[in-house]
Amino acid sequence: MTIRHIVFWKLSALTPRKKAADAAEIVASLEALVGVVPEIRALTVGPDVAGDDNWDVALILDVDDLEALERYQKNPEHKKAGAFIRTVVTDRLAVDLQVD
């Protein structure tokens, strides 16, 4: 079984420059978890490129099972990334899917 964890964030920044900087920092902080958090099987993260009313940043993360997702979420390095993210977002949307 694989669990796909999908998260979207709305950034709080009001200017395009600050929004881009915050998105880049989110991307860097989450990409840095690859190879550090052993539960991560695949990770894709990036800013929205279409604009309009879309969410600003998205994460797609694959782990082996729900237990692995729980370990990922409790990992101290993940918690550090999450602490920064919470300072620059106004909203978060998440869903966890079983993909096989």
Tab-separated table of C-alpha atoms in Angstrom:
chain	number	residue	atom	x	y	z
A	1	MET	CA	0.000	0.000	0.000
A	2	THR	CA	1.200	3.522	-0.767
A	3	ILE	CA	-0.215	6.624	0.873
A	4	ARG	CA	-0.073	9.859	-1.113
A	5	HIS	CA	-0.100	12.923	1.155
A	6	ILE	CA	-1.168	16.044	-0.762
A	7	VAL	CA	-1.005	19.501	0.808
A	8	PHE	CA	-1.831	22.966	-0.572
A	9	TRP	CA	-0.948	26.291	1.075
A	10	LYS	CA	-2.117	29.878	0.635
A	11	LEU	CA	0.690	32.284	1.423
A	12	SER	CA	0.141	35.376	3.546
A	13	ALA	CA	2.553	37.595	1.606
A	14	LEU	CA	0.959	40.505	-0.213
A	15	THR	CA	3.674	41.295	-2.761
A	16	PRO	CA	4.736	38.999	-5.599
A	17	ARG	CA	8.398	39.246	-4.545
A	18	LYS	CA	7.710	38.195	-0.930
A	19	LYS	CA	5.296	35.484	-2.066
A	20	ALA	CA	7.961	34.054	-4.397
A	21	ALA	CA	10.599	34.170	-1.645
A	22	ASP	CA	8.328	32.412	0.848
A	23	ALA	CA	7.358	29.777	-1.720
A	24	ALA	CA	11.023	29.156	-2.515
A	25	GLU	CA	11.814	28.728	1.178
A	26	ILE	CA	8.955	26.249	1.596
A	27	VAL	CA	10.193	24.279	-1.405
A	28	ALA	CA	13.777	24.253	-0.114
A	29	SER	CA	12.784	23.242	3.412
A	30	LEU	CA	10.665	20.323	2.198
A	31	GLU	CA	13.087	19.144	-0.485
A	32	ALA	CA	15.801	19.078	2.199
A	33	LEU	CA	13.846	16.302	3.949
A	34	VAL	CA	14.603	13.831	1.142
A	35	GLY	CA	17.353	11.502	2.336
A	36	VAL	CA	16.912	12.758	5.910
A	37	VAL	CA	13.425	11.457	6.693
A	38	PRO	CA	13.574	7.757	5.822
A	39	GLU	CA	9.808	7.362	5.325
A	40	ILE	CA	9.804	9.559	2.192
A	41	ARG	CA	9.483	7.423	-0.962
A	42	ALA	CA	8.794	10.323	-3.340
A	43	LEU	CA	8.373	14.055	-2.845
A	44	THR	CA	7.305	16.741	-5.289
A	45	VAL	CA	6.817	20.310	-4.128
A	46	GLY	CA	6.547	23.623	-5.932
A	47	PRO	CA	4.809	26.935	-6.373
A	48	ASP	CA	1.730	27.382	-8.515
A	49	VAL	CA	2.592	28.553	-12.027
A	50	ALA	CA	-0.896	29.464	-13.298
A	51	GLY	CA	-1.970	32.092	-10.768
A	52	ASP	CA	-5.506	33.375	-10.481
A	53	ASP	CA	-7.359	31.799	-7.545
A	54	ASN	CA	-5.087	28.746	-7.315
A	55	TRP	CA	-3.383	27.763	-4.088
A	56	ASP	CA	0.187	29.104	-3.907
A	57	VAL	CA	2.281	26.011	-3.102
A	58	ALA	CA	1.604	22.277	-3.337
A	59	LEU	CA	3.273	19.166	-1.905
A	60	ILE	CA	2.789	15.591	-3.098
A	61	LEU	CA	4.466	13.033	-0.842
A	62	ASP	CA	4.423	9.240	-1.058
A	63	VAL	CA	5.055	6.971	1.939
A	64	ASP	CA	4.558	3.242	2.435
A	65	ASP	CA	1.555	3.291	4.769
A	66	LEU	CA	-0.305	5.309	7.390
A	67	GLU	CA	2.252	4.404	10.051
A	68	ALA	CA	5.024	5.805	7.849
A	69	LEU	CA	2.979	8.990	7.364
A	70	GLU	CA	2.655	9.348	11.118
A	71	ARG	CA	6.431	8.878	11.597
A	72	TYR	CA	7.096	11.453	8.841
A	73	GLN	CA	4.799	13.959	10.524
A	74	LYS	CA	6.480	13.438	13.902
A	75	ASN	CA	10.021	13.625	12.539
A	76	PRO	CA	11.916	16.587	14.101
A	77	GLU	CA	13.153	17.783	10.690
A	78	HIS	CA	9.618	17.784	9.324
A	79	LYS	CA	8.480	19.691	12.400
A	80	LYS	CA	11.170	22.344	11.730
A	81	ALA	CA	9.943	22.785	8.160
A	82	GLY	CA	6.352	22.951	9.377
A	83	ALA	CA	7.210	25.587	11.963
A	84	PHE	CA	8.516	27.897	9.228
A	85	ILE	CA	5.611	27.150	6.904
A	86	ARG	CA	3.066	28.074	9.576
A	87	THR	CA	4.648	31.543	9.829
A	88	VAL	CA	4.069	32.373	6.139
A	89	VAL	CA	0.687	30.828	5.301
A	90	THR	CA	-2.908	31.779	5.904
A	91	ASP	CA	-4.525	28.480	4.972
A	92	ARG	CA	-3.728	24.805	4.454
A	93	LEU	CA	-5.624	22.028	2.728
A	94	ALA	CA	-4.558	18.375	2.921
A	95	VAL	CA	-5.747	14.940	1.851
A	96	ASP	CA	-4.220	11.466	2.185
A	97	LEU	CA	-5.023	8.904	-0.493
A	98	GLN	CA	-4.296	5.212	-0.820
A	99	VAL	CA	-2.900	4.847	-4.354
A	100	ASP	CA	-2.341	1.101	-4.595
